[in-house]
JSON list of N, CA and C in Angstrom, two decimals:
[
{"chain": "A", "resi": 1, "resn": "GLU", "atom": "N", "xyz": [9.17, -0.67, -1.40]},
{"chain": "A", "resi": 1, "resn": "GLU", "atom": "CA", "xyz": [8.18, -1.54, -2.00]},
{"chain": "A", "resi": 1, "resn": "GLU", "atom": "C", "xyz": [7.77, -2.61, -1.01]},
{"chain": "A", "resi": 2, "resn": "LEU", "atom": "N", "xyz": [6.49, -2.84, -0.92]},
{"chain": "A", "resi": 2, "resn": "LEU", "atom": "CA", "xyz": [5.94, -3.87, -0.06]},
{"chain": "A", "resi": 2, "resn": "LEU", "atom": "C", "xyz": [5.14, -4.83, -0.95]},
{"chain": "A", "resi": 3, "resn": "ASP", "atom": "N", "xyz": [5.58, -6.08, -1.00]},
{"chain": "A", "resi": 3, "resn": "ASP", "atom": "CA", "xyz": [4.92, -7.11, -1.80]},
{"chain": "A", "resi": 3, "resn": "ASP", "atom": "C", "xyz": [4.05, -7.95, -0.88]},
{"chain": "A", "resi": 4, "resn": "LEU", "atom": "N", "xyz": [2.75, -7.94, -1.11]},
{"chain": "A", "resi": 4, "resn": "LEU", "atom": "CA", "xyz": [1.80, -8.62, -0.24]},
{"chain": "A", "resi": 4, "resn": "LEU", "atom": "C", "xyz": [1.45, -10.04, -0.70]},
{"chain": "A", "resi": 5, "resn": "HIS", "atom": "N", "xyz": [2.10, -10.54, -1.73]},
{"chain": "A", "resi": 5, "resn": "HIS", "atom": "CA", "xyz": [1.75, -11.86, -2.26]},
{"chain": "A", "resi": 5, "resn": "HIS", "atom": "C", "xyz": [1.86, -12.98, -1.22]},
{"chain": "A", "resi": 6, "resn": "ASN", "atom": "N", "xyz": [2.77, -12.89, -0.30]},
{"chain": "A", "resi": 6, "resn": "ASN", "atom": "CA", "xyz": [2.99, -13.98, 0.66]},
{"chain": "A", "resi": 6, "resn": "ASN", "atom": "C", "xyz": [2.23, -13.80, 1.97]},
{"chain": "A", "resi": 7, "resn": "PHE", "atom": "N", "xyz": [1.32, -12.83, 2.03]},
{"chain": "A", "resi": 7, "resn": "PHE", "atom": "CA", "xyz": [0.61, -12.56, 3.27]},
{"chain": "A", "resi": 7, "resn": "PHE", "atom": "C", "xyz": [-0.88, -12.84, 3.11]},
{"chain": "A", "resi": 8, "resn": "SER", "atom": "N", "xyz": [-1.49, -13.25, 4.20]},
{"chain": "A", "resi": 8, "resn": "SER", "atom": "CA", "xyz": [-2.93, -13.51, 4.18]},
{"chain": "A", "resi": 8, "resn": "SER", "atom": "C", "xyz": [-3.68, -12.18, 4.33]},
{"chain": "A", "resi": 9, "resn": "PRO", "atom": "N", "xyz": [-4.93, -12.13, 3.89]},
{"chain": "A", "resi": 9, "resn": "PRO", "atom": "CA", "xyz": [-5.70, -10.88, 3.99]},
{"chain": "A", "resi": 9, "resn": "PRO", "atom": "C", "xyz": [-5.77, -10.33, 5.42]},
{"chain": "A", "resi": 10, "resn": "LYS", "atom": "N", "xyz": [-5.82, -11.16, 6.43]},
{"chain": "A", "resi": 10, "resn": "LYS", "atom": "CA", "xyz": [-5.91, -10.67, 7.81]},
{"chain": "A", "resi": 10, "resn": "LYS", "atom": "C", "xyz": [-4.62, -10.01, 8.28]},
{"chain": "A", "resi": 11, "resn": "GLU", "atom": "N", "xyz": [-3.52, -10.27, 7.58]},
{"chain": "A", "resi": 11, "resn": "GLU", "atom": "CA", "xyz": [-2.23, -9.66, 7.95]},
{"chain": "A", "resi": 11, "resn": "GLU", "atom": "C", "xyz": [-2.00, -8.30, 7.29]},
{"chain": "A", "resi": 12, "resn": "ILE", "atom": "N", "xyz": [-2.80, -7.96, 6.31]},
{"chain": "A", "resi": 12, "resn": "ILE", "atom": "CA", "xyz": [-2.53, -6.78, 5.48]},
{"chain": "A", "resi": 12, "resn": "ILE", "atom": "C", "xyz": [-2.59, -5.47, 6.26]},
{"chain": "A", "resi": 13, "resn": "LYS", "atom": "N", "xyz": [-3.65, -5.23, 7.01]},
{"chain": "A", "resi": 13, "resn": "LYS", "atom": "CA", "xyz": [-3.79, -3.93, 7.70]},
{"chain": "A", "resi": 13, "resn": "LYS", "atom": "C", "xyz": [-2.66, -3.68, 8.70]},
{"chain": "A", "resi": 14, "resn": "PRO", "atom": "N", "xyz": [-2.36, -4.62, 9.61]},
{"chain": "A", "resi": 14, "resn": "PRO", "atom": "CA", "xyz": [-1.26, -4.35, 10.54]},
{"chain": "A", "resi": 14, "resn": "PRO", "atom": "C", "xyz": [0.09, -4.21, 9.82]},
{"chain": "A", "resi": 15, "resn": "LEU", "atom": "N", "xyz": [0.28, -4.97, 8.76]},
{"chain": "A", "resi": 15, "resn": "LEU", "atom": "CA", "xyz": [1.52, -4.89, 8.00]},
{"chain": "A", "resi": 15, "resn": "LEU", "atom": "C", "xyz": [1.66, -3.53, 7.32]},
{"chain": "A", "resi": 16, "resn": "LEU", "atom": "N", "xyz": [0.58, -3.05, 6.71]},
{"chain": "A", "resi": 16, "resn": "LEU", "atom": "CA", "xyz": [0.60, -1.73, 6.07]},
{"chain": "A", "resi": 16, "resn": "LEU", "atom": "C", "xyz": [0.89, -0.63, 7.08]},
{"chain": "A", "resi": 17, "resn": "SER", "atom": "N", "xyz": [0.26, -0.70, 8.23]},
{"chain": "A", "resi": 17, "resn": "SER", "atom": "CA", "xyz": [0.47, 0.32, 9.25]},
{"chain": "A", "resi": 17, "resn": "SER", "atom": "C", "xyz": [1.92, 0.35, 9.71]},
{"chain": "A", "resi": 18, "resn": "ALA", "atom": "N", "xyz": [2.49, -0.82, 9.96]},
{"chain": "A", "resi": 18, "resn": "ALA", "atom": "CA", "xyz": [3.89, -0.91, 10.39]},
{"chain": "A", "resi": 18, "resn": "ALA", "atom": "C", "xyz": [4.83, -0.44, 9.28]},
{"chain": "A", "resi": 19, "resn": "TYR", "atom": "N", "xyz": [4.51, -0.77, 8.04]},
{"chain": "A", "resi": 19, "resn": "TYR", "atom": "CA", "xyz": [5.36, -0.38, 6.91]},
{"chain": "A", "resi": 19, "resn": "TYR", "atom": "C", "xyz": [5.35, 1.14, 6.73]},
{"chain": "A", "resi": 20, "resn": "ILE", "atom": "N", "xyz": [4.17, 1.74, 6.86]},
{"chain": "A", "resi": 20, "resn": "ILE", "atom": "CA", "xyz": [4.08, 3.21, 6.78]},
{"chain": "A", "resi": 20, "resn": "ILE", "atom": "C", "xyz": [4.90, 3.84, 7.89]},
{"chain": "A", "resi": 21, "resn": "ASP", "atom": "N", "xyz": [4.80, 3.32, 9.10]},
{"chain": "A", "resi": 21, "resn": "ASP", "atom": "CA", "xyz": [5.61, 3.83, 10.22]},
{"chain": "A", "resi": 21, "resn": "ASP", "atom": "C", "xyz": [7.10, 3.81, 9.87]},
{"chain": "A", "resi": 22, "resn": "GLU", "atom": "N", "xyz": [7.56, 2.68, 9.36]},
{"chain": "A", "resi": 22, "resn": "GLU", "atom": "CA", "xyz": [8.98, 2.53, 9.03]},
{"chain": "A", "resi": 22, "resn": "GLU", "atom": "C", "xyz": [9.40, 3.46, 7.90]},
{"chain": "A", "resi": 23, "resn": "CYS", "atom": "N", "xyz": [8.56, 3.60, 6.90]},
{"chain": "A", "resi": 23, "resn": "CYS", "atom": "CA", "xyz": [8.89, 4.52, 5.79]},
{"chain": "A", "resi": 23, "resn": "CYS", "atom": "C", "xyz": [9.01, 5.95, 6.30]},
{"chain": "A", "resi": 24, "resn": "LEU", "atom": "N", "xyz": [8.07, 6.37, 7.13]},
{"chain": "A", "resi": 24, "resn": "LEU", "atom": "CA", "xyz": [8.13, 7.73, 7.66]},
{"chain": "A", "resi": 24, "resn": "LEU", "atom": "C", "xyz": [9.37, 7.93, 8.53]},
{"chain": "A", "resi": 25, "resn": "ARG", "atom": "N", "xyz": [9.72, 6.94, 9.33]},
{"chain": "A", "resi": 25, "resn": "ARG", "atom": "CA", "xyz": [10.93, 7.04, 10.16]},
{"chain": "A", "resi": 25, "resn": "ARG", "atom": "C", "xyz": [12.19, 7.19, 9.31]},
{"chain": "A", "resi": 26, "resn": "ALA", "atom": "N", "xyz": [12.17, 6.54, 8.14]},
{"chain": "A", "resi": 26, "resn": "ALA", "atom": "CA", "xyz": [13.33, 6.58, 7.25]},
{"chain": "A", "resi": 26, "resn": "ALA", "atom": "C", "xyz": [13.28, 7.76, 6.29]},
{"chain": "A", "resi": 27, "resn": "GLY", "atom": "N", "xyz": [12.20, 8.56, 6.35]},
{"chain": "A", "resi": 27, "resn": "GLY", "atom": "CA", "xyz": [12.08, 9.71, 5.45]},
{"chain": "A", "resi": 27, "resn": "GLY", "atom": "C", "xyz": [11.62, 9.34, 4.05]},
{"chain": "A", "resi": 28, "resn": "ILE", "atom": "N", "xyz": [11.05, 8.15, 3.90]},
{"chain": "A", "resi": 28, "resn": "ILE", "atom": "CA", "xyz": [10.55, 7.69, 2.60]},
{"chain": "A", "resi": 28, "resn": "ILE", "atom": "C", "xyz": [9.09, 8.11, 2.48]},
{"chain": "A", "resi": 29, "resn": "LEU", "atom": "N", "xyz": [8.77, 8.88, 1.46]},
{"chain": "A", "resi": 29, "resn": "LEU", "atom": "CA", "xyz": [7.41, 9.40, 1.32]},
{"chain": "A", "resi": 29, "resn": "LEU", "atom": "C", "xyz": [6.66, 8.80, 0.12]},
{"chain": "A", "resi": 30, "resn": "ARG", "atom": "N", "xyz": [7.34, 8.00, -0.67]},
{"chain": "A", "resi": 30, "resn": "ARG", "atom": "CA", "xyz": [6.69, 7.35, -1.83]},
{"chain": "A", "resi": 30, "resn": "ARG", "atom": "C", "xyz": [6.85, 5.85, -1.68]},
{"chain": "A", "resi": 31, "resn": "MET", "atom": "N", "xyz": [5.75, 5.13, -1.73]},
{"chain": "A", "resi": 31, "resn": "MET", "atom": "CA", "xyz": [5.76, 3.67, -1.57]},
{"chain": "A", "resi": 31, "resn": "MET", "atom": "C", "xyz": [5.05, 3.03, -2.76]},
{"chain": "A", "resi": 32, "resn": "ARG", "atom": "N", "xyz": [5.45, 1.81, -3.04]},
{"chain": "A", "resi": 32, "resn": "ARG", "atom": "CA", "xyz": [4.71, 0.99, -4.01]},
{"chain": "A", "resi": 32, "resn": "ARG", "atom": "C", "xyz": [4.29, -0.26, -3.27]},
{"chain": "A", "resi": 33, "resn": "ILE", "atom": "N", "xyz": [2.99, -0.51, -3.25]},
{"chain": "A", "resi": 33, "resn": "ILE", "atom": "CA", "xyz": [2.45, -1.70, -2.61]},
{"chain": "A", "resi": 33, "resn": "ILE", "atom": "C", "xyz": [1.96, -2.64, -3.70]},
{"chain": "A", "resi": 34, "resn": "VAL", "atom": "N", "xyz": [2.57, -3.82, -3.76]},
{"chain": "A", "resi": 34, "resn": "VAL", "atom": "CA", "xyz": [2.20, -4.81, -4.77]},
{"chain": "A", "resi": 34, "resn": "VAL", "atom": "C", "xyz": [1.18, -5.75, -4.13]},
{"chain": "A", "resi": 35, "resn": "HIS", "atom": "N", "xyz": [-0.06, -5.70, -4.62]},
{"chain": "A", "resi": 35, "resn": "HIS", "atom": "CA", "xyz": [-1.13, -6.52, -4.06]},
{"chain": "A", "resi": 35, "resn": "HIS", "atom": "C", "xyz": [-1.59, -7.58, -5.04]},
{"chain": "A", "resi": 36, "resn": "GLY", "atom": "N", "xyz": [-1.11, -7.52, -6.27]},
{"chain": "A", "resi": 36, "resn": "GLY", "atom": "CA", "xyz": [-1.51, -8.49, -7.29]},
{"chain": "A", "resi": 36, "resn": "GLY", "atom": "C", "xyz": [-2.80, -8.07, -7.98]},
{"chain": "A", "resi": 37, "resn": "LYS", "atom": "N", "xyz": [-3.07, -8.72, -9.09]},
{"chain": "A", "resi": 37, "resn": "LYS", "atom": "CA", "xyz": [-4.25, -8.36, -9.89]},
{"chain": "A", "resi": 37, "resn": "LYS", "atom": "C", "xyz": [-5.44, -9.22, -9.47]},
{"chain": "A", "resi": 38, "resn": "GLY", "atom": "N", "xyz": [-5.34, -10.50, -9.54]},
{"chain": "A", "resi": 38, "resn": "GLY", "atom": "CA", "xyz": [-6.37, -11.42, -9.07]},
{"chain": "A", "resi": 38, "resn": "GLY", "atom": "C", "xyz": [-7.79, -10.90, -9.17]},
{"chain": "A", "resi": 39, "resn": "LYS", "atom": "N", "xyz": [-8.58, -11.16, -8.12]},
{"chain": "A", "resi": 39, "resn": "LYS", "atom": "CA", "xyz": [-9.98, -10.74, -8.08]},
{"chain": "A", "resi": 39, "resn": "LYS", "atom": "C", "xyz": [-10.14, -9.34, -7.48]},
{"chain": "A", "resi": 40, "resn": "GLY", "atom": "N", "xyz": [-9.07, -8.75, -7.00]},
{"chain": "A", "resi": 40, "resn": "GLY", "atom": "CA", "xyz": [-9.12, -7.39, -6.48]},
{"chain": "A", "resi": 40, "resn": "GLY", "atom": "C", "xyz": [-9.40, -7.30, -4.99]},
{"chain": "A", "resi": 41, "resn": "VAL", "atom": "N", "xyz": [-9.46, -8.43, -4.30]},
{"chain": "A", "resi": 41, "resn": "VAL", "atom": "CA", "xyz": [-9.75, -8.42, -2.86]},
{"chain": "A", "resi": 41, "resn": "VAL", "atom": "C", "xyz": [-8.67, -7.67, -2.09]},
{"chain": "A", "resi": 42, "resn": "ASN", "atom": "N", "xyz": [-7.41, -8.02, -2.33]},
{"chain": "A", "resi": 42, "resn": "ASN", "atom": "CA", "xyz": [-6.30, -7.35, -1.63]},
{"chain": "A", "resi": 42, "resn": "ASN", "atom": "C", "xyz": [-6.21, -5.88, -2.02]},
{"chain": "A", "resi": 43, "resn": "ARG", "atom": "N", "xyz": [-6.43, -5.57, -3.29]},
{"chain": "A", "resi": 43, "resn": "ARG", "atom": "CA", "xyz": [-6.39, -4.18, -3.75]},
{"chain": "A", "resi": 43, "resn": "ARG", "atom": "C", "xyz": [-7.43, -3.35, -3.00]},
{"chain": "A", "resi": 44, "resn": "ARG", "atom": "N", "xyz": [-8.64, -3.85, -2.93]},
{"chain": "A", "resi": 44, "resn": "ARG", "atom": "CA", "xyz": [-9.70, -3.11, -2.23]},
{"chain": "A", "resi": 44, "resn": "ARG", "atom": "C", "xyz": [-9.38, -2.94, -0.75]},
{"chain": "A", "resi": 45, "resn": "GLN", "atom": "N", "xyz": [-8.83, -3.98, -0.14]},
{"chain": "A", "resi": 45, "resn": "GLN", "atom": "CA", "xyz": [-8.47, -3.89, 1.28]},
{"chain": "A", "resi": 45, "resn": "GLN", "atom": "C", "xyz": [-7.36, -2.86, 1.49]},
{"chain": "A", "resi": 46, "resn": "VAL", "atom": "N", "xyz": [-6.35, -2.89, 0.65]},
{"chain": "A", "resi": 46, "resn": "VAL", "atom": "CA", "xyz": [-5.25, -1.93, 0.74]},
{"chain": "A", "resi": 46, "resn": "VAL", "atom": "C", "xyz": [-5.77, -0.51, 0.55]},
{"chain": "A", "resi": 47, "resn": "GLN", "atom": "N", "xyz": [-6.55, -0.27, -0.48]},
{"chain": "A", "resi": 47, "resn": "GLN", "atom": "CA", "xyz": [-7.00, 1.08, -0.77]},
{"chain": "A", "resi": 47, "resn": "GLN", "atom": "C", "xyz": [-8.00, 1.59, 0.25]},
{"chain": "A", "resi": 48, "resn": "SER", "atom": "N", "xyz": [-8.79, 0.71, 0.82]},
{"chain": "A", "resi": 48, "resn": "SER", "atom": "CA", "xyz": [-9.71, 1.10, 1.89]},
{"chain": "A", "resi": 48, "resn": "SER", "atom": "C", "xyz": [-8.91, 1.55, 3.12]},
{"chain": "A", "resi": 49, "resn": "PHE", "atom": "N", "xyz": [-7.86, 0.82, 3.45]},
{"chain": "A", "resi": 49, "resn": "PHE", "atom": "CA", "xyz": [-7.00, 1.19, 4.57]},
{"chain": "A", "resi": 49, "resn": "PHE", "atom": "C", "xyz": [-6.34, 2.54, 4.31]},
{"chain": "A", "resi": 50, "resn": "LEU", "atom": "N", "xyz": [-5.77, 2.71, 3.11]},
{"chain": "A", "resi": 50, "resn": "LEU", "atom": "CA", "xyz": [-5.06, 3.94, 2.77]},
{"chain": "A", "resi": 50, "resn": "LEU", "atom": "C", "xyz": [-5.98, 5.15, 2.80]},
{"chain": "A", "resi": 51, "resn": "ALA", "atom": "N", "xyz": [-7.23, 4.98, 2.36]},
{"chain": "A", "resi": 51, "resn": "ALA", "atom": "CA", "xyz": [-8.18, 6.10, 2.31]},
{"chain": "A", "resi": 51, "resn": "ALA", "atom": "C", "xyz": [-8.49, 6.63, 3.71]},
{"chain": "A", "resi": 52, "resn": "LYS", "atom": "N", "xyz": [-8.35, 5.79, 4.72]},
{"chain": "A", "resi": 52, "resn": "LYS", "atom": "CA", "xyz": [-8.67, 6.19, 6.10]},
{"chain": "A", "resi": 52, "resn": "LYS", "atom": "C", "xyz": [-7.45, 6.60, 6.92]},
{"chain": "A", "resi": 53, "resn": "ASP", "atom": "N", "xyz": [-6.26, 6.35, 6.41]},
{"chain": "A", "resi": 53, "resn": "ASP", "atom": "CA", "xyz": [-5.04, 6.60, 7.19]},
{"chain": "A", "resi": 53, "resn": "ASP", "atom": "C", "xyz": [-4.62, 8.07, 7.04]},
{"chain": "A", "resi": 54, "resn": "PRO", "atom": "N", "xyz": [-4.56, 8.81, 8.15]},
{"chain": "A", "resi": 54, "resn": "PRO", "atom": "CA", "xyz": [-4.21, 10.24, 8.08]},
{"chain": "A", "resi": 54, "resn": "PRO", "atom": "C", "xyz": [-2.76, 10.50, 7.65]},
{"chain": "A", "resi": 55, "resn": "ARG", "atom": "N", "xyz": [-1.92, 9.48, 7.65]},
{"chain": "A", "resi": 55, "resn": "ARG", "atom": "CA", "xyz": [-0.52, 9.64, 7.23]},
{"chain": "A", "resi": 55, "resn": "ARG", "atom": "C", "xyz": [-0.37, 9.63, 5.72]},
{"chain": "A", "resi": 56, "resn": "VAL", "atom": "N", "xyz": [-1.43, 9.26, 5.01]},
{"chain": "A", "resi": 56, "resn": "VAL", "atom": "CA", "xyz": [-1.41, 9.13, 3.55]},
{"chain": "A", "resi": 56, "resn": "VAL", "atom": "C", "xyz": [-1.91, 10.41, 2.90]},
{"chain": "A", "resi": 57, "resn": "ASP", "atom": "N", "xyz": [-1.08, 10.98, 2.02]},
{"chain": "A", "resi": 57, "resn": "ASP", "atom": "CA", "xyz": [-1.47, 12.17, 1.27]},
{"chain": "A", "resi": 57, "resn": "ASP", "atom": "C", "xyz": [-2.33, 11.79, 0.08]},
{"chain": "A", "resi": 58, "resn": "SER", "atom": "N", "xyz": [-1.88, 10.78, -0.69]},
{"chain": "A", "resi": 58, "resn": "SER", "atom": "CA", "xyz": [-2.63, 10.33, -1.87]},
{"chain": "A", "resi": 58, "resn": "SER", "atom": "C", "xyz": [-2.18, 8.93, -2.27]},
{"chain": "A", "resi": 59, "resn": "PHE", "atom": "N", "xyz": [-2.99, 8.31, -3.12]},
{"chain": "A", "resi": 59, "resn": "PHE", "atom": "CA", "xyz": [-2.61, 7.01, -3.68]},
{"chain": "A", "resi": 59, "resn": "PHE", "atom": "C", "xyz": [-3.32, 6.83, -5.01]},
{"chain": "A", "resi": 60, "resn": "ARG", "atom": "N", "xyz": [-2.76, 5.96, -5.84]},
{"chain": "A", "resi": 60, "resn": "ARG", "atom": "CA", "xyz": [-3.32, 5.68, -7.15]},
{"chain": "A", "resi": 60, "resn": "ARG", "atom": "C", "xyz": [-2.85, 4.30, -7.59]},
{"chain": "A", "resi": 61, "resn": "LEU", "atom": "N", "xyz": [-3.52, 3.74, -8.58]},
{"chain": "A", "resi": 61, "resn": "LEU", "atom": "CA", "xyz": [-3.04, 2.50, -9.16]},
{"chain": "A", "resi": 61, "resn": "LEU", "atom": "C", "xyz": [-1.73, 2.76, -9.90]},
{"chain": "A", "resi": 62, "resn": "GLY", "atom": "N", "xyz": [-0.92, 1.75, -9.98]},
{"chain": "A", "resi": 62, "resn": "GLY", "atom": "CA", "xyz": [0.35, 1.88, -10.69]},
{"chain": "A", "resi": 62, "resn": "GLY", "atom": "C", "xyz": [0.12, 2.13, -12.17]},
{"chain": "A", "resi": 63, "resn": "GLY", "atom": "N", "xyz": [1.02, 2.85, -12.75]},
{"chain": "A", "resi": 63, "resn": "GLY", "atom": "CA", "xyz": [0.97, 3.11, -14.19]},
{"chain": "A", "resi": 63, "resn": "GLY", "atom": "C", "xyz": [1.82, 2.10, -14.93]},
{"chain": "A", "resi": 64, "resn": "GLN", "atom": "N", "xyz": [2.07, 2.37, -16.19]},
{"chain": "A", "resi": 64, "resn": "GLN", "atom": "CA", "xyz": [2.91, 1.49, -16.99]},
{"chain": "A", "resi": 64, "resn": "GLN", "atom": "C", "xyz": [4.31, 1.46, -16.38]},
{"chain": "A", "resi": 65, "resn": "GLY", "atom": "N", "xyz": [4.83, 0.28, -16.15]},
{"chain": "A", "resi": 65, "resn": "GLY", "atom": "CA", "xyz": [6.14, 0.12, -15.54]},
{"chain": "A", "resi": 65, "resn": "GLY", "atom": "C", "xyz": [6.11, 0.18, -14.02]},
{"chain": "A", "resi": 66, "resn": "GLU", "atom": "N", "xyz": [4.93, 0.40, -13.44]},
{"chain": "A", "resi": 66, "resn": "GLU", "atom": "CA", "xyz": [4.79, 0.45, -11.98]},
{"chain": "A", "resi": 66, "resn": "GLU", "atom": "C", "xyz": [3.97, -0.71, -11.42]},
{"chain": "A", "resi": 67, "resn": "GLY", "atom": "N", "xyz": [3.50, -1.57, -12.30]},
{"chain": "A", "resi": 67, "resn": "GLY", "atom": "CA", "xyz": [2.70, -2.70, -11.85]},
{"chain": "A", "resi": 67, "resn": "GLY", "atom": "C", "xyz": [1.24, -2.63, -12.25]},
{"chain": "A", "resi": 68, "resn": "SER", "atom": "N", "xyz": [0.87, -1.57, -12.97]},
{"chain": "A", "resi": 68, "resn": "SER", "atom": "CA", "xyz": [-0.49, -1.41, -13.45]},
{"chain": "A", "resi": 68, "resn": "SER", "atom": "C", "xyz": [-1.49, -1.59, -12.32]},
{"chain": "A", "resi": 69, "resn": "TRP", "atom": "N", "xyz": [-2.60, -2.27, -12.55]},
{"chain": "A", "resi": 69, "resn": "TRP", "atom": "CA", "xyz": [-3.62, -2.42, -11.51]},
{"chain": "A", "resi": 69, "resn": "TRP", "atom": "C", "xyz": [-3.27, -3.50, -10.49]},
{"chain": "A", "resi": 70, "resn": "GLY", "atom": "N", "xyz": [-2.05, -4.03, -10.56]},
{"chain": "A", "resi": 70, "resn": "GLY", "atom": "CA", "xyz": [-1.58, -4.99, -9.56]},
{"chain": "A", "resi": 70, "resn": "GLY", "atom": "C", "xyz": [-0.77, -4.33, -8.45]},
{"chain": "A", "resi": 71, "resn": "ALA", "atom": "N", "xyz": [-0.66, -3.00, -8.51]},
{"chain": "A", "resi": 71, "resn": "ALA", "atom": "CA", "xyz": [0.11, -2.27, -7.49]},
{"chain": "A", "resi": 71, "resn": "ALA", "atom": "C", "xyz": [-0.55, -0.92, -7.22]},
{"chain": "A", "resi": 72, "resn": "THR", "atom": "N", "xyz": [-0.32, -0.42, -6.04]},
{"chain": "A", "resi": 72, "resn": "THR", "atom": "CA", "xyz": [-0.81, 0.90, -5.66]},
{"chain": "A", "resi": 72, "resn": "THR", "atom": "C", "xyz": [0.39, 1.76, -5.27]},
{"chain": "A", "resi": 73, "resn": "ILE", "atom": "N", "xyz": [0.45, 2.95, -5.83]},
{"chain": "A", "resi": 73, "resn": "ILE", "atom": "CA", "xyz": [1.50, 3.92, -5.51]},
{"chain": "A", "resi": 73, "resn": "ILE", "atom": "C", "xyz": [0.95, 4.86, -4.44]},
{"chain": "A", "resi": 74, "resn": "VAL", "atom": "N", "xyz": [1.73, 5.05, -3.38]},
{"chain": "A", "resi": 74, "resn": "VAL", "atom": "CA", "xyz": [1.27, 5.83, -2.23]},
{"chain": "A", "resi": 74, "resn": "VAL", "atom": "C", "xyz": [2.23, 6.98, -1.97]},
{"chain": "A", "resi": 75, "resn": "ILE", "atom": "N", "xyz": [1.67, 8.15, -1.72]},
{"chain": "A", "resi": 75, "resn": "ILE", "atom": "CA", "xyz": [2.46, 9.31, -1.30]},
{"chain": "A", "resi": 75, "resn": "ILE", "atom": "C", "xyz": [2.07, 9.61, 0.14]},
{"chain": "A", "resi": 76, "resn": "LEU", "atom": "N", "xyz": [3.07, 9.60, 1.02]},
{"chain": "A", "resi": 76, "resn": "LEU", "atom": "CA", "xyz": [2.84, 9.87, 2.43]},
{"chain": "A", "resi": 76, "resn": "LEU", "atom": "C", "xyz": [3.02, 11.34, 2.74]},
{"chain": "A", "resi": 77, "resn": "LYS", "atom": "N", "xyz": [2.38, 11.80, 3.79]},
{"chain": "A", "resi": 77, "resn": "LYS", "atom": "CA", "xyz": [2.57, 13.17, 4.26]},
{"chain": "A", "resi": 77, "resn": "LYS", "atom": "C", "xyz": [3.87, 13.25, 5.03]},
{"chain": "A", "resi": 78, "resn": "SER", "atom": "N", "xyz": [4.61, 14.33, 4.82]},
{"chain": "A", "resi": 78, "resn": "SER", "atom": "CA", "xyz": [5.84, 14.49, 5.58]},
{"chain": "A", "resi": 78, "resn": "SER", "atom": "C", "xyz": [5.50, 14.94, 6.99]},
{"chain": "A", "resi": 79, "resn": "LEU", "atom": "N", "xyz": [6.28, 14.46, 7.92]},
{"chain": "A", "resi": 79, "resn": "LEU", "atom": "CA", "xyz": [6.02, 14.80, 9.34]},
{"chain": "A", "resi": 79, "resn": "LEU", "atom": "C", "xyz": [6.63, 16.13, 9.69]}
]
């Protein structure tokens, strides 16, 4: 799980990239990114990044018990 509440918007892309690298190194293929509900700025930035990253298989908003629209669930491609 990566909680982005304490990070500024300009830190999000490099942080996501590094976090994906570490998850893949550790064999973790499912991530939860907590971006908060707010106005949706961080959510849009996170999902825009994920949509372009070739290491990402799929992503969706969190469901009940996963953070709802305040979190994004990510499935990474196995190496």
